[in-house]
Amino acid sequence: QVQLAESGGGLVQPGGSLRLSCAASGSSFSINNMAWYRQAPGNQRELVALITGGGATNYQDSVKGRFTISRDNAKNTVYLQMNSLKPEDTAVYYCYAATRGYGYWGQGTQVTVSS
């Protein structure tokens, strides 16, 4: 069993930056892949970035060059550094962790990009 707690969301102006954090607790030693998803009003939840247990990363094309996913395994935490934010990045961002066939979701944190 894994619990995920996201933080770092908020209101930011276009072109600004935010860093999201997701801390895992419980059986976090078994976590392999971690990822960030997002869901905007009226849209489906979509994968934003993924990081494997070995540190390999994948990004949605729309965020490449702007977002960076990273993890600190000692702290059981995954981060999403978001730079050059655009209004279309506005969404609820969800942390996801996979543990040997099981997936766990955080509660989400709101990111709003607006002037």
PDB file of N, CA and C in Angstrom, residues 27-99:
ATOM      1  N   SER A  27       4.323   1.498   1.628  1.00  0.00           N
ATOM      2  CA  SER A  27       5.230   0.531   1.011  1.00  0.00           C
ATOM      3  C   SER A  27       5.987   1.151  -0.148  1.00  0.00           C
ATOM      4  N   SER A  28       6.595   2.298   0.096  1.00  0.00           N
ATOM      5  CA  SER A  28       7.230   3.052  -0.975  1.00  0.00           C
ATOM      6  C   SER A  28       8.502   2.397  -1.498  1.00  0.00           C
ATOM      7  N   PHE A  29       9.053   1.456  -0.751  1.00  0.00           N
ATOM      8  CA  PHE A  29      10.256   0.766  -1.209  1.00  0.00           C
ATOM      9  C   PHE A  29      10.007  -0.028  -2.474  1.00  0.00           C
ATOM     10  N   SER A  30       8.754  -0.359  -2.755  1.00  0.00           N
ATOM     11  CA  SER A  30       8.422  -1.174  -3.908  1.00  0.00           C
ATOM     12  C   SER A  30       8.107  -0.362  -5.158  1.00  0.00           C
ATOM     13  N   ILE A  31       8.163   0.952  -5.088  1.00  0.00           N
ATOM     14  CA  ILE A  31       7.815   1.800  -6.228  1.00  0.00           C
ATOM     15  C   ILE A  31       8.840   1.657  -7.340  1.00  0.00           C
ATOM     16  N   ASN A  32       8.342   1.497  -8.556  1.00  0.00           N
ATOM     17  CA  ASN A  32       9.191   1.487  -9.737  1.00  0.00           C
ATOM     18  C   ASN A  32       9.004   2.806 -10.489  1.00  0.00           C
ATOM     19  N   ASN A  33       8.088   2.824 -11.454  1.00  0.00           N
ATOM     20  CA  ASN A  33       7.851   4.049 -12.207  1.00  0.00           C
ATOM     21  C   ASN A  33       7.013   5.043 -11.411  1.00  0.00           C
ATOM     22  N   MET A  34       7.281   6.322 -11.632  1.00  0.00           N
ATOM     23  CA  MET A  34       6.451   7.394 -11.122  1.00  0.00           C
ATOM     24  C   MET A  34       6.162   8.353 -12.259  1.00  0.00           C
ATOM     25  N   ALA A  35       5.050   9.047 -12.161  1.00  0.00           N
ATOM     26  CA  ALA A  35       4.637   9.901 -13.261  1.00  0.00           C
ATOM     27  C   ALA A  35       3.777  11.041 -12.755  1.00  0.00           C
ATOM     28  N   TRP A  36       3.666  12.051 -13.603  1.00  0.00           N
ATOM     29  CA  TRP A  36       2.723  13.137 -13.412  1.00  0.00           C
ATOM     30  C   TRP A  36       1.711  13.124 -14.551  1.00  0.00           C
ATOM     31  N   TYR A  37       0.453  13.176 -14.194  1.00  0.00           N
ATOM     32  CA  TYR A  37      -0.645  13.331 -15.128  1.00  0.00           C
ATOM     33  C   TYR A  37      -1.326  14.665 -14.855  1.00  0.00           C
ATOM     34  N   ARG A  38      -2.151  15.098 -15.794  1.00  0.00           N
ATOM     35  CA  ARG A  38      -2.947  16.287 -15.565  1.00  0.00           C
ATOM     36  C   ARG A  38      -4.303  16.140 -16.227  1.00  0.00           C
ATOM     37  N   GLN A  39      -5.260  16.869 -15.692  1.00  0.00           N
ATOM     38  CA  GLN A  39      -6.609  16.856 -16.231  1.00  0.00           C
ATOM     39  C   GLN A  39      -7.174  18.263 -16.161  1.00  0.00           C
ATOM     40  N   ALA A  40      -7.474  18.819 -17.327  1.00  0.00           N
ATOM     41  CA  ALA A  40      -8.094  20.126 -17.433  1.00  0.00           C
ATOM     42  C   ALA A  40      -9.603  19.964 -17.544  1.00  0.00           C
ATOM     43  N   PRO A  41     -10.362  20.988 -17.186  1.00  0.00           N
ATOM     44  CA  PRO A  41     -11.819  20.897 -17.292  1.00  0.00           C
ATOM     45  C   PRO A  41     -12.263  20.515 -18.696  1.00  0.00           C
ATOM     46  N   GLY A  42     -13.120  19.510 -18.783  1.00  0.00           N
ATOM     47  CA  GLY A  42     -13.624  19.042 -20.063  1.00  0.00           C
ATOM     48  C   GLY A  42     -12.705  18.102 -20.805  1.00  0.00           C
ATOM     49  N   ASN A  43     -11.529  17.838 -20.269  1.00  0.00           N
ATOM     50  CA  ASN A  43     -10.553  16.971 -20.925  1.00  0.00           C
ATOM     51  C   ASN A  43     -10.361  15.673 -20.166  1.00  0.00           C
ATOM     52  N   GLN A  44      -9.770  14.702 -20.845  1.00  0.00           N
ATOM     53  CA  GLN A  44      -9.380  13.452 -20.211  1.00  0.00           C
ATOM     54  C   GLN A  44      -8.054  13.638 -19.481  1.00  0.00           C
ATOM     55  N   ARG A  45      -7.824  12.789 -18.502  1.00  0.00           N
ATOM     56  CA  ARG A  45      -6.544  12.811 -17.824  1.00  0.00           C
ATOM     57  C   ARG A  45      -5.451  12.339 -18.785  1.00  0.00           C
ATOM     58  N   GLU A  46      -4.348  13.073 -18.828  1.00  0.00           N
ATOM     59  CA  GLU A  46      -3.286  12.769 -19.769  1.00  0.00           C
ATOM     60  C   GLU A  46      -1.937  12.692 -19.064  1.00  0.00           C
ATOM     61  N   LEU A  47      -1.082  11.840 -19.582  1.00  0.00           N
ATOM     62  CA  LEU A  47       0.269  11.704 -19.059  1.00  0.00           C
ATOM     63  C   LEU A  47       1.087  12.923 -19.450  1.00  0.00           C
ATOM     64  N   VAL A  48       1.772  13.506 -18.477  1.00  0.00           N
ATOM     65  CA  VAL A  48       2.639  14.647 -18.706  1.00  0.00           C
ATOM     66  C   VAL A  48       4.098  14.218 -18.762  1.00  0.00           C
ATOM     67  N   ALA A  49       4.539  13.465 -17.773  1.00  0.00           N
ATOM     68  CA  ALA A  49       5.926  13.039 -17.690  1.00  0.00           C
ATOM     69  C   ALA A  49       6.016  11.780 -16.855  1.00  0.00           C
ATOM     70  N   LEU A  50       6.980  10.940 -17.173  1.00  0.00           N
ATOM     71  CA  LEU A  50       7.200   9.687 -16.470  1.00  0.00           C
ATOM     72  C   LEU A  50       8.679   9.525 -16.183  1.00  0.00           C
ATOM     73  N   ILE A  51       8.989   8.939 -15.040  1.00  0.00           N
ATOM     74  CA  ILE A  51      10.369   8.621 -14.701  1.00  0.00           C
ATOM     75  C   ILE A  51      10.410   7.208 -14.155  1.00  0.00           C
ATOM     76  N   THR A  52      11.329   6.401 -14.666  1.00  0.00           N
ATOM     77  CA  THR A  52      11.461   5.020 -14.229  1.00  0.00           C
ATOM     78  C   THR A  52      12.298   4.949 -12.959  1.00  0.00           C
ATOM     79  N   GLY A  53      12.317   3.762 -12.372  1.00  0.00           N
ATOM     80  CA  GLY A  53      13.148   3.565 -11.197  1.00  0.00           C
ATOM     81  C   GLY A  53      14.612   3.813 -11.459  1.00  0.00           C
ATOM     82  N   GLY A  54      15.050   3.598 -12.695  1.00  0.00           N
ATOM     83  CA  GLY A  54      16.425   3.844 -13.074  1.00  0.00           C
ATOM     84  C   GLY A  54      16.718   5.257 -13.514  1.00  0.00           C
ATOM     85  N   GLY A  55      15.694   6.118 -13.569  1.00  0.00           N
ATOM     86  CA  GLY A  55      15.899   7.512 -13.897  1.00  0.00           C
ATOM     87  C   GLY A  55      15.634   7.906 -15.338  1.00  0.00           C
ATOM     88  N   ALA A  56      15.227   6.973 -16.180  1.00  0.00           N
ATOM     89  CA  ALA A  56      14.872   7.320 -17.553  1.00  0.00           C
ATOM     90  C   ALA A  56      13.566   8.102 -17.568  1.00  0.00           C
ATOM     91  N   THR A  57      13.469   9.084 -18.450  1.00  0.00           N
ATOM     92  CA  THR A  57      12.307   9.971 -18.481  1.00  0.00           C
ATOM     93  C   THR A  57      11.642   9.989 -19.842  1.00  0.00           C
ATOM     94  N   ASN A  58      10.349  10.277 -19.831  1.00  0.00           N
ATOM     95  CA  ASN A  58       9.565  10.487 -21.037  1.00  0.00           C
ATOM     96  C   ASN A  58       8.617  11.639 -20.790  1.00  0.00           C
ATOM     97  N   TYR A  59       8.367  12.432 -21.833  1.00  0.00           N
ATOM     98  CA  TYR A  59       7.543  13.616 -21.719  1.00  0.00           C
ATOM     99  C   TYR A  59       6.515  13.679 -22.831  1.00  0.00           C
ATOM    100  N   GLN A  60       5.370  14.246 -22.503  1.00  0.00           N
ATOM    101  CA  GLN A  60       4.417  14.626 -23.522  1.00  0.00           C
ATOM    102  C   GLN A  60       5.060  15.698 -24.392  1.00  0.00           C
ATOM    103  N   ASP A  61       4.804  15.636 -25.695  1.00  0.00           N
ATOM    104  CA  ASP A  61       5.452  16.555 -26.617  1.00  0.00           C
ATOM    105  C   ASP A  61       5.215  18.019 -26.251  1.00  0.00           C
ATOM    106  N   SER A  62       4.057  18.338 -25.761  1.00  0.00           N
ATOM    107  CA  SER A  62       3.714  19.726 -25.500  1.00  0.00           C
ATOM    108  C   SER A  62       4.509  20.344 -24.355  1.00  0.00           C
ATOM    109  N   VAL A  63       5.153  19.528 -23.530  1.00  0.00           N
ATOM    110  CA  VAL A  63       5.906  20.058 -22.396  1.00  0.00           C
ATOM    111  C   VAL A  63       7.406  19.856 -22.535  1.00  0.00           C
ATOM    112  N   LYS A  64       7.849  19.204 -23.590  1.00  0.00           N
ATOM    113  CA  LYS A  64       9.274  18.976 -23.781  1.00  0.00           C
ATOM    114  C   LYS A  64      10.024  20.301 -23.860  1.00  0.00           C
ATOM    115  N   GLY A  65      11.127  20.373 -23.147  1.00  0.00           N
ATOM    116  CA  GLY A  65      11.916  21.585 -23.101  1.00  0.00           C
ATOM    117  C   GLY A  65      11.463  22.581 -22.068  1.00  0.00           C
ATOM    118  N   ARG A  66      10.290  22.363 -21.479  1.00  0.00           N
ATOM    119  CA  ARG A  66       9.760  23.266 -20.460  1.00  0.00           C
ATOM    120  C   ARG A  66       9.646  22.608 -19.094  1.00  0.00           C
ATOM    121  N   PHE A  67       9.272  21.335 -19.077  1.00  0.00           N
ATOM    122  CA  PHE A  67       9.075  20.608 -17.825  1.00  0.00           C
ATOM    123  C   PHE A  67      10.201  19.606 -17.620  1.00  0.00           C
ATOM    124  N   THR A  68      10.534  19.352 -16.368  1.00  0.00           N
ATOM    125  CA  THR A  68      11.522  18.353 -16.016  1.00  0.00           C
ATOM    126  C   THR A  68      11.007  17.518 -14.854  1.00  0.00           C
ATOM    127  N   ILE A  69      10.970  16.207 -15.037  1.00  0.00           N
ATOM    128  CA  ILE A  69      10.603  15.306 -13.955  1.00  0.00           C
ATOM    129  C   ILE A  69      11.880  14.747 -13.340  1.00  0.00           C
ATOM    130  N   SER A  70      11.896  14.632 -12.033  1.00  0.00           N
ATOM    131  CA  SER A  70      13.045  14.085 -11.331  1.00  0.00           C
ATOM    132  C   SER A  70      12.555  13.369 -10.081  1.00  0.00           C
ATOM    133  N   ARG A  71      13.447  12.606  -9.462  1.00  0.00           N
ATOM    134  CA  ARG A  71      13.062  11.915  -8.238  1.00  0.00           C
ATOM    135  C   ARG A  71      14.233  11.848  -7.275  1.00  0.00           C
ATOM    136  N   ASP A  72      13.898  11.811  -6.014  1.00  0.00           N
ATOM    137  CA  ASP A  72      14.857  11.633  -4.946  1.00  0.00           C
ATOM    138  C   ASP A  72      14.452  10.352  -4.232  1.00  0.00           C
ATOM    139  N   ASN A  73      15.113   9.268  -4.564  1.00  0.00           N
ATOM    140  CA  ASN A  73      14.717   7.976  -4.020  1.00  0.00           C
ATOM    141  C   ASN A  73      14.928   7.895  -2.507  1.00  0.00           C
ATOM    142  N   ALA A  74      15.927   8.602  -1.998  1.00  0.00           N
ATOM    143  CA  ALA A  74      16.155   8.601  -0.561  1.00  0.00           C
ATOM    144  C   ALA A  74      14.985   9.220   0.193  1.00  0.00           C
ATOM    145  N   LYS A  75      14.309  10.180  -0.439  1.00  0.00           N
ATOM    146  CA  LYS A  75      13.163  10.837   0.177  1.00  0.00           C
ATOM    147  C   LYS A  75      11.834  10.309  -0.344  1.00  0.00           C
ATOM    148  N   ASN A  76      11.881   9.330  -1.247  1.00  0.00           N
ATOM    149  CA  ASN A  76      10.666   8.767  -1.847  1.00  0.00           C
ATOM    150  C   ASN A  76       9.781   9.861  -2.421  1.00  0.00           C
ATOM    151  N   THR A  77      10.393  10.759  -3.152  1.00  0.00           N
ATOM    152  CA  THR A  77       9.699  11.927  -3.668  1.00  0.00           C
ATOM    153  C   THR A  77       9.993  12.116  -5.146  1.00  0.00           C
ATOM    154  N   VAL A  78       8.964  12.472  -5.905  1.00  0.00           N
ATOM    155  CA  VAL A  78       9.112  12.814  -7.304  1.00  0.00           C
ATOM    156  C   VAL A  78       8.719  14.275  -7.478  1.00  0.00           C
ATOM    157  N   TYR A  79       9.391  14.957  -8.398  1.00  0.00           N
ATOM    158  CA  TYR A  79       9.178  16.376  -8.628  1.00  0.00           C
ATOM    159  C   TYR A  79       8.829  16.626 -10.083  1.00  0.00           C
ATOM    160  N   LEU A  80       8.138  17.714 -10.311  1.00  0.00           N
ATOM    161  CA  LEU A  80       7.911  18.207 -11.657  1.00  0.00           C
ATOM    162  C   LEU A  80       8.222  19.692 -11.669  1.00  0.00           C
ATOM    163  N   GLN A  81       9.349  20.051 -12.271  1.00  0.00           N
ATOM    164  CA  GLN A  81       9.716  21.441 -12.444  1.00  0.00           C
ATOM    165  C   GLN A  81       9.074  21.944 -13.721  1.00  0.00           C
ATOM    166  N   MET A  82       8.257  22.970 -13.613  1.00  0.00           N
ATOM    167  CA  MET A  82       7.512  23.502 -14.744  1.00  0.00           C
ATOM    168  C   MET A  82       7.969  24.931 -14.998  1.00  0.00           C
ATOM    169  N   ASN A  83       8.571  25.154 -16.151  1.00  0.00           N
ATOM    170  CA  ASN A  83       9.038  26.467 -16.556  1.00  0.00           C
ATOM    171  C   ASN A  83       8.278  26.934 -17.790  1.00  0.00           C
ATOM    172  N   SER A  84       8.362  28.223 -18.059  1.00  0.00           N
ATOM    173  CA  SER A  84       7.709  28.811 -19.234  1.00  0.00           C
ATOM    174  C   SER A  84       6.256  28.378 -19.335  1.00  0.00           C
ATOM    175  N   LEU A  85       5.554  28.494 -18.238  1.00  0.00           N
ATOM    176  CA  LEU A  85       4.184  28.003 -18.175  1.00  0.00           C
ATOM    177  C   LEU A  85       3.260  28.787 -19.095  1.00  0.00           C
ATOM    178  N   LYS A  86       2.314  28.073 -19.670  1.00  0.00           N
ATOM    179  CA  LYS A  86       1.338  28.625 -20.589  1.00  0.00           C
ATOM    180  C   LYS A  86      -0.063  28.425 -20.024  1.00  0.00           C
ATOM    181  N   PRO A  87      -1.020  29.248 -20.434  1.00  0.00           N
ATOM    182  CA  PRO A  87      -2.392  29.054 -19.958  1.00  0.00           C
ATOM    183  C   PRO A  87      -2.922  27.646 -20.214  1.00  0.00           C
ATOM    184  N   GLU A  88      -2.522  27.024 -21.310  1.00  0.00           N
ATOM    185  CA  GLU A  88      -2.985  25.682 -21.608  1.00  0.00           C
ATOM    186  C   GLU A  88      -2.413  24.622 -20.680  1.00  0.00           C
ATOM    187  N   ASP A  89      -1.460  24.984 -19.829  1.00  0.00           N
ATOM    188  CA  ASP A  89      -0.971  24.076 -18.803  1.00  0.00           C
ATOM    189  C   ASP A  89      -1.893  24.019 -17.592  1.00  0.00           C
ATOM    190  N   THR A  90      -2.878  24.890 -17.540  1.00  0.00           N
ATOM    191  CA  THR A  90      -3.805  24.915 -16.418  1.00  0.00           C
ATOM    192  C   THR A  90      -4.541  23.590 -16.309  1.00  0.00           C
ATOM    193  N   ALA A  91      -4.469  22.972 -15.139  1.00  0.00           N
ATOM    194  CA  ALA A  91      -5.086  21.671 -14.920  1.00  0.00           C
ATOM    195  C   ALA A  91      -4.873  21.262 -13.471  1.00  0.00           C
ATOM    196  N   VAL A  92      -5.536  20.193 -13.078  1.00  0.00           N
ATOM    197  CA  VAL A  92      -5.198  19.516 -11.844  1.00  0.00           C
ATOM    198  C   VAL A  92      -4.123  18.490 -12.174  1.00  0.00           C
ATOM    199  N   TYR A  93      -3.028  18.548 -11.458  1.00  0.00           N
ATOM    200  CA  TYR A  93      -1.904  17.654 -11.690  1.00  0.00           C
ATOM    201  C   TYR A  93      -1.912  16.548 -10.646  1.00  0.00           C
ATOM    202  N   TYR A  94      -1.787  15.309 -11.120  1.00  0.00           N
ATOM    203  CA  TYR A  94      -1.859  14.130 -10.266  1.00  0.00           C
ATOM    204  C   TYR A  94      -0.555  13.350 -10.310  1.00  0.00           C
ATOM    205  N   CYS A  95      -0.091  12.961  -9.157  1.00  0.00           N
ATOM    206  CA  CYS A  95       1.052  12.071  -9.047  1.00  0.00           C
ATOM    207  C   CYS A  95       0.587  10.624  -9.169  1.00  0.00           C
ATOM    208  N   TYR A  96       1.404   9.790  -9.789  1.00  0.00           N
ATOM    209  CA  TYR A  96       1.107   8.373  -9.972  1.00  0.00           C
ATOM    210  C   TYR A  96       2.353   7.557  -9.664  1.00  0.00           C
ATOM    211  N   ALA A  97       2.147   6.428  -9.012  1.00  0.00           N
ATOM    212  CA  ALA A  97       3.251   5.524  -8.711  1.00  0.00           C
ATOM    213  C   ALA A  97       2.823   4.099  -8.994  1.00  0.00           C
ATOM    214  N   ALA A  98       3.724   3.330  -9.582  1.00  0.00           N
ATOM    215  CA  ALA A  98       3.477   1.926  -9.901  1.00  0.00           C
ATOM    216  C   ALA A  98       4.329   1.034  -9.024  1.00  0.00           C
ATOM    217  N   THR A  99       3.698  -0.013  -8.482  1.00  0.00           N
ATOM    218  CA  THR A  99       4.389  -0.958  -7.602  1.00  0.00           C
ATOM    219  C   THR A  99       4.017  -2.381  -7.983  1.00  0.00           C
TER     220      THR A  99
END
